[in-house]
XYZ file of C-alpha atoms in Angstrom:
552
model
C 7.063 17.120 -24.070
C 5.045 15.496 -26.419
C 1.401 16.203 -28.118
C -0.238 13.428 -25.914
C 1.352 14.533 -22.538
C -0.022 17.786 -22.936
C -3.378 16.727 -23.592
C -3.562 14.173 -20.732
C -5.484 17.009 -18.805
C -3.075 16.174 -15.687
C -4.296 16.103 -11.936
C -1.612 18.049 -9.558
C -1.476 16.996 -5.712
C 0.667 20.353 -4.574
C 2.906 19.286 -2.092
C 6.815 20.615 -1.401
C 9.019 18.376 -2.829
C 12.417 19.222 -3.090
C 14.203 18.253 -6.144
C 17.270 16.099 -4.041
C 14.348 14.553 -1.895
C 12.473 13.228 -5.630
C 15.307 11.729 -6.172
C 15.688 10.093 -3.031
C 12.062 9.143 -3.447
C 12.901 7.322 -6.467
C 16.193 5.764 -5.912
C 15.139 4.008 -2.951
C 12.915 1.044 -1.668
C 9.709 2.493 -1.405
C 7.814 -0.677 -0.049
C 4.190 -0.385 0.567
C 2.471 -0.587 4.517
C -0.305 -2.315 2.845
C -1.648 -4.629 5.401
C -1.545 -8.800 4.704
C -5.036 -9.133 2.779
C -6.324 -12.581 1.728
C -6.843 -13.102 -1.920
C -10.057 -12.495 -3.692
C -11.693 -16.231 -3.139
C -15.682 -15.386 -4.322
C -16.946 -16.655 -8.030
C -18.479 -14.220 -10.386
C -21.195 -14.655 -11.813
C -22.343 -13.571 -15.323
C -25.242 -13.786 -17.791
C -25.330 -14.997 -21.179
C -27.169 -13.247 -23.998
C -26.892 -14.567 -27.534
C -23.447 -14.049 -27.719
C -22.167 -11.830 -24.631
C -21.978 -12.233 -21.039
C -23.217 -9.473 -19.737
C -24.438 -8.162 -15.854
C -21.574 -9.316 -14.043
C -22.325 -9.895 -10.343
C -19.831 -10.239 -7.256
C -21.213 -12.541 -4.709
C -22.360 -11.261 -1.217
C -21.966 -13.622 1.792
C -25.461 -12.697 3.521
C -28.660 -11.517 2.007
C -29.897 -8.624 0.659
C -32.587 -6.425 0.769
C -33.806 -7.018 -3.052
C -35.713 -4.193 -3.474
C -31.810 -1.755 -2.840
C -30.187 -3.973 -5.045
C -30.986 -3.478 -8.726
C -27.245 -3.086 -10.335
C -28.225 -4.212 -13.615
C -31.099 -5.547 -15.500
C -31.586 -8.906 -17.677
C -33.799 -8.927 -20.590
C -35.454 -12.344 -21.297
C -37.718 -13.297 -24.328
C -40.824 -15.718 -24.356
C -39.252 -19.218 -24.204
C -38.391 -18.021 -20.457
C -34.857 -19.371 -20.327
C -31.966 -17.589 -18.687
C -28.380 -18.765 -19.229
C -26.146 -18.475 -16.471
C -22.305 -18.416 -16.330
C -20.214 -18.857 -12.847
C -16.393 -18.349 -13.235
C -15.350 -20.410 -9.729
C -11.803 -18.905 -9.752
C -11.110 -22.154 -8.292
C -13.508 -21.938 -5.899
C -15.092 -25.669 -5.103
C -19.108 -24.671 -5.766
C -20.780 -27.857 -4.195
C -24.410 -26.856 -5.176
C -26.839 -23.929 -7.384
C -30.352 -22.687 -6.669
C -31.913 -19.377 -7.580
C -34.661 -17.306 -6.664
C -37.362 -15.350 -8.583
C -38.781 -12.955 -6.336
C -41.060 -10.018 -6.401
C -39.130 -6.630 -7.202
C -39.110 -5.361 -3.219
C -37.934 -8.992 -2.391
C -40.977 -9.657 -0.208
C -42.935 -12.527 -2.430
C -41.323 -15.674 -3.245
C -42.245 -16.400 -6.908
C -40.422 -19.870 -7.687
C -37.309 -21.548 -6.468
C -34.706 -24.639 -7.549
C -32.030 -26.428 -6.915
C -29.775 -26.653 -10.220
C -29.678 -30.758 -10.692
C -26.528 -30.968 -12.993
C -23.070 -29.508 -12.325
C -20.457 -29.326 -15.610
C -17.211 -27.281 -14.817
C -15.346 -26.779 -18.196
C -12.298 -24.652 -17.396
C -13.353 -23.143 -13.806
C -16.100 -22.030 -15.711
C -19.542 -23.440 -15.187
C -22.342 -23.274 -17.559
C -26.383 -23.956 -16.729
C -29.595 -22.587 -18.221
C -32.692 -22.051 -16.028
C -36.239 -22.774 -17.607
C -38.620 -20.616 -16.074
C -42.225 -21.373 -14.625
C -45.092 -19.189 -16.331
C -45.385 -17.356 -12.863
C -44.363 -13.684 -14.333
C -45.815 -11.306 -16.167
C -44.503 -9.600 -19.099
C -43.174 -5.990 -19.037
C -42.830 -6.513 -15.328
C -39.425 -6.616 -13.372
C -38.332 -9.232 -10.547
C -35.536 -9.510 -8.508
C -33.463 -12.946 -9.829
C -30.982 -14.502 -6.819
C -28.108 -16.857 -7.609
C -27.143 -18.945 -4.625
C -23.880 -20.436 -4.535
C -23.064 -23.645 -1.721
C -19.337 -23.824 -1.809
C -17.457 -26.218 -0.026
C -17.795 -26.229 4.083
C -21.434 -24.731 3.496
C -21.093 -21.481 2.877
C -23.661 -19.682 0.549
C -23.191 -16.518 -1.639
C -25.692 -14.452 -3.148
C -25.704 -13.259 -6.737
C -28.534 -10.413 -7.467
C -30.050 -9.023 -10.703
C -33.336 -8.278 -12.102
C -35.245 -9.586 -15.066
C -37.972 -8.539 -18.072
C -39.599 -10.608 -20.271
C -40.613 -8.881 -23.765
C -40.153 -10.104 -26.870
C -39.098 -7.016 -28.729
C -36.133 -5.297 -26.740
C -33.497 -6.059 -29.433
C -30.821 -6.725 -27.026
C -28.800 -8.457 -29.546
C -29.001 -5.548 -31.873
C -28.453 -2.775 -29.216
C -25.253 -4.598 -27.888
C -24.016 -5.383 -31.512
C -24.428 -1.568 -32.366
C -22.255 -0.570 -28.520
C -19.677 -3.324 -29.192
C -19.561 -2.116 -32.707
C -18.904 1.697 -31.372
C -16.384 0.630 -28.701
C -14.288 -2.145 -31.063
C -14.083 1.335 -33.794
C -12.463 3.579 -31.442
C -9.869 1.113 -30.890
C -9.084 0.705 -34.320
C -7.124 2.731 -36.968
C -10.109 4.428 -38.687
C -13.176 5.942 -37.084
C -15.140 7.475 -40.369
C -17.875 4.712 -39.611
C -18.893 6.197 -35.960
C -18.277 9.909 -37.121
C -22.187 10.325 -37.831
C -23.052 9.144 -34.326
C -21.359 12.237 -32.424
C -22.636 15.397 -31.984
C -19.124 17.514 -31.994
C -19.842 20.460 -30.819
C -18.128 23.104 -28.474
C -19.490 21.708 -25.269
C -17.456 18.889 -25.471
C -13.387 19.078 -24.276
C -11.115 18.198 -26.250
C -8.107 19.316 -23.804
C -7.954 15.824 -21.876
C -8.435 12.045 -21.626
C -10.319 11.987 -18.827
C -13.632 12.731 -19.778
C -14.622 11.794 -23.307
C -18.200 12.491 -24.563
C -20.644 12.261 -27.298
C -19.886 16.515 -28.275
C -15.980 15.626 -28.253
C -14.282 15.402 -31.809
C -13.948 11.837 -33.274
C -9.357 12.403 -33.062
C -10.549 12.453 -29.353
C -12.908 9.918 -29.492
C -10.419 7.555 -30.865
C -7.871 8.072 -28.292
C -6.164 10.685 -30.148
C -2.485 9.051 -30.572
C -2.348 7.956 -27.050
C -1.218 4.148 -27.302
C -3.844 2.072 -25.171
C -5.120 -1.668 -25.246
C -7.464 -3.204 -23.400
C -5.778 -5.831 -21.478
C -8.970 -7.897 -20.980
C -12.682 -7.614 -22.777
C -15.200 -4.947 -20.826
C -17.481 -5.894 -18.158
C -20.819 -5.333 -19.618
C -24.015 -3.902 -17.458
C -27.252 -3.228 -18.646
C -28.382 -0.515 -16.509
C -31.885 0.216 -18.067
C -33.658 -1.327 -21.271
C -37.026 -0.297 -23.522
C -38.093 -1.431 -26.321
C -36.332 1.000 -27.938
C -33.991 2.357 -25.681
C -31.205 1.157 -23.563
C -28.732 2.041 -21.168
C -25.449 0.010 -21.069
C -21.692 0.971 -19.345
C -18.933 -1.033 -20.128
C -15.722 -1.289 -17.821
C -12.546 -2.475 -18.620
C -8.630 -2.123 -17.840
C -6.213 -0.682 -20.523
C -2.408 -0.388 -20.708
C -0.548 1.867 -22.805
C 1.491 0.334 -24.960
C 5.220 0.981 -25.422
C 4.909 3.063 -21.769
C 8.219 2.590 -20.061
C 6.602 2.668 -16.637
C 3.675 0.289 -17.701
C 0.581 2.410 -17.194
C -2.799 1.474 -16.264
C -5.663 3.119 -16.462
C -9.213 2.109 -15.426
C -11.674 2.868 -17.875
C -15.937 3.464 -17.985
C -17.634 3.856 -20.933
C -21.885 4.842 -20.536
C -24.409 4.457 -23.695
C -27.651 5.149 -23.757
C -29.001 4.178 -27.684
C -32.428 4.084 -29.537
C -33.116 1.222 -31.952
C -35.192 1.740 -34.661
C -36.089 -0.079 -37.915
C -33.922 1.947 -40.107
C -30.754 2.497 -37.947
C -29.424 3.067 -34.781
C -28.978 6.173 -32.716
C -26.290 7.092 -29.996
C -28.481 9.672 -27.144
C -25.757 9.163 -25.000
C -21.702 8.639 -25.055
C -19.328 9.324 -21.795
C -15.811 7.704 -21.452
C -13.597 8.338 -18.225
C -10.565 6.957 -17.748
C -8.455 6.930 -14.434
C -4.771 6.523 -14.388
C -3.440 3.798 -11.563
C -0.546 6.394 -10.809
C 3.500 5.333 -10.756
C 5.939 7.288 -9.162
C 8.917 7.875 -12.006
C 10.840 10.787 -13.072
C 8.639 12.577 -14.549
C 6.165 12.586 -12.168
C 7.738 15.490 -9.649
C 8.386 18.682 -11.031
C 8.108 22.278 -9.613
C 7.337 21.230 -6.151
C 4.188 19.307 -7.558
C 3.460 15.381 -7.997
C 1.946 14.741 -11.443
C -0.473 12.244 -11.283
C -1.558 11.939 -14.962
C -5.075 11.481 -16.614
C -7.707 11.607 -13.904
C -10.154 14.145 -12.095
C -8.951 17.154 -11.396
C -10.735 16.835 -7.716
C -8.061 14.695 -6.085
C -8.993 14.047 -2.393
C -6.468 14.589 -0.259
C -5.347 15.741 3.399
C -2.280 17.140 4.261
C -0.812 17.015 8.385
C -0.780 20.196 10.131
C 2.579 20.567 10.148
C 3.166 19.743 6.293
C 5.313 16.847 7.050
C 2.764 13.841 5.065
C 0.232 14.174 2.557
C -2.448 10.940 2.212
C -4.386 11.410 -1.369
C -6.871 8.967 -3.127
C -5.586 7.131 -6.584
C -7.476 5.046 -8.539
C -9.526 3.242 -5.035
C -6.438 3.499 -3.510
C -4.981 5.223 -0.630
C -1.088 6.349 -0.885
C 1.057 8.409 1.482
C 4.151 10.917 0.932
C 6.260 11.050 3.800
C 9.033 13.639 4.281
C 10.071 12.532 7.739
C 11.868 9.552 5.457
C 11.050 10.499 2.035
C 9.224 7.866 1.289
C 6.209 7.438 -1.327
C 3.796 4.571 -0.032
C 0.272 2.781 -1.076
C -1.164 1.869 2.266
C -4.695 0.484 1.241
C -5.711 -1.321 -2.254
C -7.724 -4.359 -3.153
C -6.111 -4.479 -6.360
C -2.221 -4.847 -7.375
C 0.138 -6.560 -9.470
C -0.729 -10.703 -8.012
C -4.479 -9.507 -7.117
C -5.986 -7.948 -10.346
C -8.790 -9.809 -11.887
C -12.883 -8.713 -12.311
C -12.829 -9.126 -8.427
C -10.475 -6.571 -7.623
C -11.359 -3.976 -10.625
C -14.802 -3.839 -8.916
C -14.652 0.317 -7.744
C -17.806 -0.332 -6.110
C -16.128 1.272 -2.779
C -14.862 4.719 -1.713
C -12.045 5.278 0.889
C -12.324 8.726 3.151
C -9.313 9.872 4.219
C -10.134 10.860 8.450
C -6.429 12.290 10.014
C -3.188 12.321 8.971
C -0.701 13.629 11.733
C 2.859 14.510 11.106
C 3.812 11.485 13.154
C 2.661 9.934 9.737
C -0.022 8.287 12.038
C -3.001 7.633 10.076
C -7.066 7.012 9.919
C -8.820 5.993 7.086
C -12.333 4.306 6.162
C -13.144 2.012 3.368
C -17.295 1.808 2.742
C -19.055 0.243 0.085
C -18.562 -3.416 -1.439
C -15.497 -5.283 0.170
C -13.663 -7.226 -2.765
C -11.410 -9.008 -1.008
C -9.950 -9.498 3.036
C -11.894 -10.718 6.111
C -15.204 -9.552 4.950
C -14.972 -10.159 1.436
C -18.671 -10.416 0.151
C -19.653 -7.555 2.823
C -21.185 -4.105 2.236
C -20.424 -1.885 4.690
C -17.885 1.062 6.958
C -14.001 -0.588 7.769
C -12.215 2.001 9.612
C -8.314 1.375 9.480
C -5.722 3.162 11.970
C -1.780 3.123 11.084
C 0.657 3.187 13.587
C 3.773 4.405 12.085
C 6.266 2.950 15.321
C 4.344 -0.188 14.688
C 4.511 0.082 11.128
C 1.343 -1.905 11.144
C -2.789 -1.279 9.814
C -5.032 -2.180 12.326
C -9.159 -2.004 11.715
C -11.032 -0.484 14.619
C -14.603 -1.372 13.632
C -16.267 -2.714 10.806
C -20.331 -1.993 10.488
C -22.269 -3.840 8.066
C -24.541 -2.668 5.748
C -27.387 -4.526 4.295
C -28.642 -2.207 1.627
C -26.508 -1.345 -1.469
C -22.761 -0.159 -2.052
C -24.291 2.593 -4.424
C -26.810 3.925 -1.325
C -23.654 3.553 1.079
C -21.503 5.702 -0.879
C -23.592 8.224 -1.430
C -25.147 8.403 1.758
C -21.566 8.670 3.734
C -20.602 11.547 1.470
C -23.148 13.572 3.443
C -20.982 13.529 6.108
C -17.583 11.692 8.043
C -15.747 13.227 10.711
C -13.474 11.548 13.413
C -12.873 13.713 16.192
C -9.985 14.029 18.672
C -11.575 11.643 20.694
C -11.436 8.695 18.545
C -15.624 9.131 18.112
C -16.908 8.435 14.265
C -19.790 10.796 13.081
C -21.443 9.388 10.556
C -24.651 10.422 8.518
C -26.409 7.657 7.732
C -30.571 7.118 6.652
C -31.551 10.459 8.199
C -29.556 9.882 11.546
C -26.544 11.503 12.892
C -24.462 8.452 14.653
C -21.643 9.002 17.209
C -19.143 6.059 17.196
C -16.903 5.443 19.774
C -13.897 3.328 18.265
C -12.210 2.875 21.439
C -15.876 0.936 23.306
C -16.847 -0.209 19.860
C -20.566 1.084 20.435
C -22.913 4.068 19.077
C -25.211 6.346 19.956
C -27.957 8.248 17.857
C -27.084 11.859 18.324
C -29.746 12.839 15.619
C -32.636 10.896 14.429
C -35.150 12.302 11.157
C -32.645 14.103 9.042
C -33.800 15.213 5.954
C -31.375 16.792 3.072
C -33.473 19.871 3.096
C -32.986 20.441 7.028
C -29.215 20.161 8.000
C -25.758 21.762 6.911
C -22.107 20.164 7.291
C -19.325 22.212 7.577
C -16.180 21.349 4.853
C -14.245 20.133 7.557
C -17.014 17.639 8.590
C -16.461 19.682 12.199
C -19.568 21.437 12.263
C -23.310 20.744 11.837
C -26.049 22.999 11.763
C -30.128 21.663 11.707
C -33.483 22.375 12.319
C -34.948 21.658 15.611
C -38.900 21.077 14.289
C -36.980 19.243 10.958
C -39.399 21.771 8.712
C -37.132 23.774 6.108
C -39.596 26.307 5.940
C -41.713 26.132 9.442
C -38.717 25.754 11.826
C -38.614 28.570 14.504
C -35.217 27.130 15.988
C -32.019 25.589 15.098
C -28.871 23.440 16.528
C -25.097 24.339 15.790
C -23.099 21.406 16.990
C -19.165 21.134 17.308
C -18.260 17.354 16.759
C -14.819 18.219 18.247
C -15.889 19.660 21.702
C -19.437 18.869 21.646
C -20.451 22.481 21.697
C -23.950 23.144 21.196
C -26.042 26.154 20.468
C -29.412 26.876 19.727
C -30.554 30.221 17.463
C -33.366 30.892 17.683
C -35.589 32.634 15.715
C -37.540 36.077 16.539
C -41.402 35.799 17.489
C -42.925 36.101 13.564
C -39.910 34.423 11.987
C -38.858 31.025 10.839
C -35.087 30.002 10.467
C -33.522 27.427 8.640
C -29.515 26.769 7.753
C -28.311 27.858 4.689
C -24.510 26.597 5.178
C -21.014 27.573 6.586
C -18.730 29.857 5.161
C -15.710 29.202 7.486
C -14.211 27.587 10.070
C -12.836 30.041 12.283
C -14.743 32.715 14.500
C -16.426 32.861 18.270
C -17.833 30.450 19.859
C -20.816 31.870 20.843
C -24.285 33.386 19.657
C -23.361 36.405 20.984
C -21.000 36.115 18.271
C -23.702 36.163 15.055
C -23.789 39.714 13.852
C -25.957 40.676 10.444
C -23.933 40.840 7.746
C -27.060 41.119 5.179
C -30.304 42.189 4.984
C -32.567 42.203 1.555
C -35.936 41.991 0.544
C -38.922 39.726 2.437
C -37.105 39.498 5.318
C -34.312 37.427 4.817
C -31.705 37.572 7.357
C -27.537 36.498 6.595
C -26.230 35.824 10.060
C -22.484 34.974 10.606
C -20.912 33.505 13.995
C -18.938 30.508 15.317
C -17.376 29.046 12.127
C -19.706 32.310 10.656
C -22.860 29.882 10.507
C -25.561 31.146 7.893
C -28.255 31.443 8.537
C -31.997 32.541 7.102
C -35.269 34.257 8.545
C -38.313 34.326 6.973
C -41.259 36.867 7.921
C -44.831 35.088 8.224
């Protein structure tokens, strides 16, 4: 085992694997259950600064709300002029107009119809000469707005700043400059730009920062190329600071396998007079996993250079494992020893900018030993019926039917970004078939099988409510106060249990979490495990609930 291997700080999913049933695994057909997906069909659209493109946007197929959508931001100097570049992909665009609108989307600035059309290559190229309507040192919300053929409009969002002095030209010279070295044979130029120290790790690929050494920094051995030039965002600009990621395929070279990886690189630099400064350096870098040989060993799948925290869910009876890869959800069977990809947006005839875009996370909700299956998809949808959508697909797989099936799909109209991280809160599908979802301070019941909802929950704050791990138990405050509540709820999204605690006569009470899932079901259940200073109560019961007093 080489030097590189055992640096590529490797992510086990533990599952039993017999050695005789790895090699079935890889001497058979393993085709994937992936369901029929349309292609990607949706230009891109790009802006061009001096000489980059930078703050690539993926169309949406309804309209925003501007004032959730701020992905990246486009410096502009005096003269006013933004340069615009649409790759069509062979899309047919009939018509262009944009938009500049106030920052929360509400005011309508100015607005035009682009007169002259020139495709060179699938590629069309226009520049937009703004009214004197804005203000400088003041950000608006810019809109693209594609008419491609049969009528159908897609929006393009970024923002804009007009000032003179924000170097953008030198700032992305000095990133390029940084990212181009640690591709090359000889890093001494970007040395004085780190800050090695022992905070950063040098043990693995997978997370790469400004305190690792520069033999890390530069890839350390490990064979990569980037097989096409980085997306470029500015997230955040100054006049002398700016914050820019960069993301980008690679493919190790001389790999017999062919590995991928997806990569993410995040700068934040100063500019000054003298020189430039690096504040800020983070690389990741995700392996697209490949079952081969040496990817089984000691009843453990190796799935190379990624995060440690894989998510995964295993049945109750041990017989299939799903786990997340790379935006992609893949299945181990041992009721036919089979290793299969069931949901991706990306593979080997679908991988351009479109399908690279991670802006989506998938949430594994049952796997039985049947090797039935449910699964949700939320965030930006790349490609498939509602490509151009933000929003919750929820998937079931019938393993007799050997078929994917969505139940519901629920649009979103606010950002991938607040999506994501607002359905990480909580996700739980019961053994009803009924969705709980947390969503903007609301606790929603969906029923998959009537395809309607209910608000179980309204006025959620983060402050006022505990999940469970499972997702099978919540916990919140009946007067929604952290620190003035005299009551709270324990609900079971299984059984729809409920239970209120309550708390004594010069007390308030407020969740502190779960630290199980097992126990009665009942308050006469809660017994003190803990009492300390001012008052504060630990209380353990169903699922041992926590719980804490406070004396007035």
């Amino acid at each position: 085992m080489n030097r590189v291997w055992l640096k590529r700080g490797i992510a086990l999913v533990v599952f039993i694997i017999s050695l005789f049933v790895v090699d079935f695994i890889l001497n058979k057909d393993n085709s994937d259950i992936t369901m029929d997906m349309p292609k990607a069909t949706l230009p891109v659209v790009s802006v061009m600064s001096d000489d980059y493109t930078i703050n690539t946007m993926y169309g949406y197929t309804s309209k925003r709300e501007e004032a959730y959508t701020k992905d990246s931001i486009t410096p502009i100097s005096e003269d006013r002029k933004i340069t615009m570049l649409v790759d069509c992909y062979q899309a047919k665009v009939e018509s262009i107009a944009y938009e500049v609108r106030s920052i929360d989307g509400n005011r309508l600035i100015e607005g035009s119809k682009i007169d002259i059309l020139q495709k060179v290559q699938d590629k069309i190229q226009f520049t937009i000469q703004l009214k004197d309507l804005t203000e400088e040192n003041k950000e608006y919300s810019f809109v693209t707005i594609l008419t491609l053929e049969g009528g159908e409009k897609v929006y393009y969002y970024t923002r804009f700043i007009q000032n003179e002095n924000y170097y953008v030209k030198e700032k992305l010279d000095f990133i390029t400059f940084f990212h181009n070295t640690t591709f090359s044979d000889d890093g001494s130029e970007i040395k004085k730009y780190l800050e090695t120290s022992s905070k950063g790790d040098n043990s693995n690929f997978h997370r790469v920062n400004i305190y690792s050494n520069l033999t890390q920094v530069m890839w350390d051995q490990l064979p990569v190329e980037k097989v096409e030039e980085p997306v470029i965002l500015v997230k955040d600009i100054t006049t002398q600071t700016a914050t820019v990621v960069l993301k980008y395929p690679v493919k190790e070279t001389g790999a017999a396998n062919d590995s991928y990886y997806f990569v993410e690189e995040y700068y934040r630099v100063r500019h000054t007079p003298n020189r430039m400064y690096l504040l800020e350096y983070e690389r990741t870098m995700d392996e697209i996993f490949k079952a081969n040989k040496d990817s089984f060993s000691n009843d453990k799948i190796y799935l190379g250079i990624t995060d440690e925290e894989v998510t995964m869910v295993e049945s109750e009876g041990g017989k299939n494992l799903a786990f997340i890869n790379a935006n992609r959800l893949l299945v181990y069977s041992s009721i036919d020893n089979k290793l299969s990809e069931v949901f991706s947006f990306y593979n080997k005839n679908n991988f351009d900018k479109r399908t690279q875009n991670r802006n989506f996370d998938i949430k594994i909700l049952k796997m039985e030993d049947s090797g039935n299956l449910a699964f949700m998809v939320y965030g930006y949808m790349n490609r498939g019926i509602h490509e151009g959508e933000v929003g919750i697909a929820v998937y079931f797989y019938d393993t007799t039917q050997n078929a994917i099936e969505e139940q519901v799909f629920i649009p979103y109209e606010k950002s991938a970004d607040i999506l994501i991280k607002e359905l990480n809160n909580l996700c739980y599908l019961n053994v009803e078939n009924h969705l709980f979802l947390i969503l903007e301070g609301g606790l929603y019941d969906v029923n998959l099988g009537q395809k309607d909802y209910e608000v179980v929950i309204s006025d959620l704050t983060e402050d006022t409510y505990k999940v469970s791990n499972s997702g099978r138990m919540i916990s919140w405050l009946k007067e929604n106060k952290p620190y003035g509540s005299s009551s709270l709820y324990w609900l079971n999204l299984n059984d729809g249990k409920q239970i209120e605690i309550k708390a004594r006569y010069d007390e308030y009470i407020t969740p502190m979490g779960f630290m199980g899932e097992e126990g009665t079901r009942n308050i006469d259940g809660c017994m003190l495990m803990e009492e300390v200073s001012d008052g504060i109560l630990l209380l353990t019961g169903d699922t041992t609930i926590a719980a804490m007093g406070l004396t007035l």
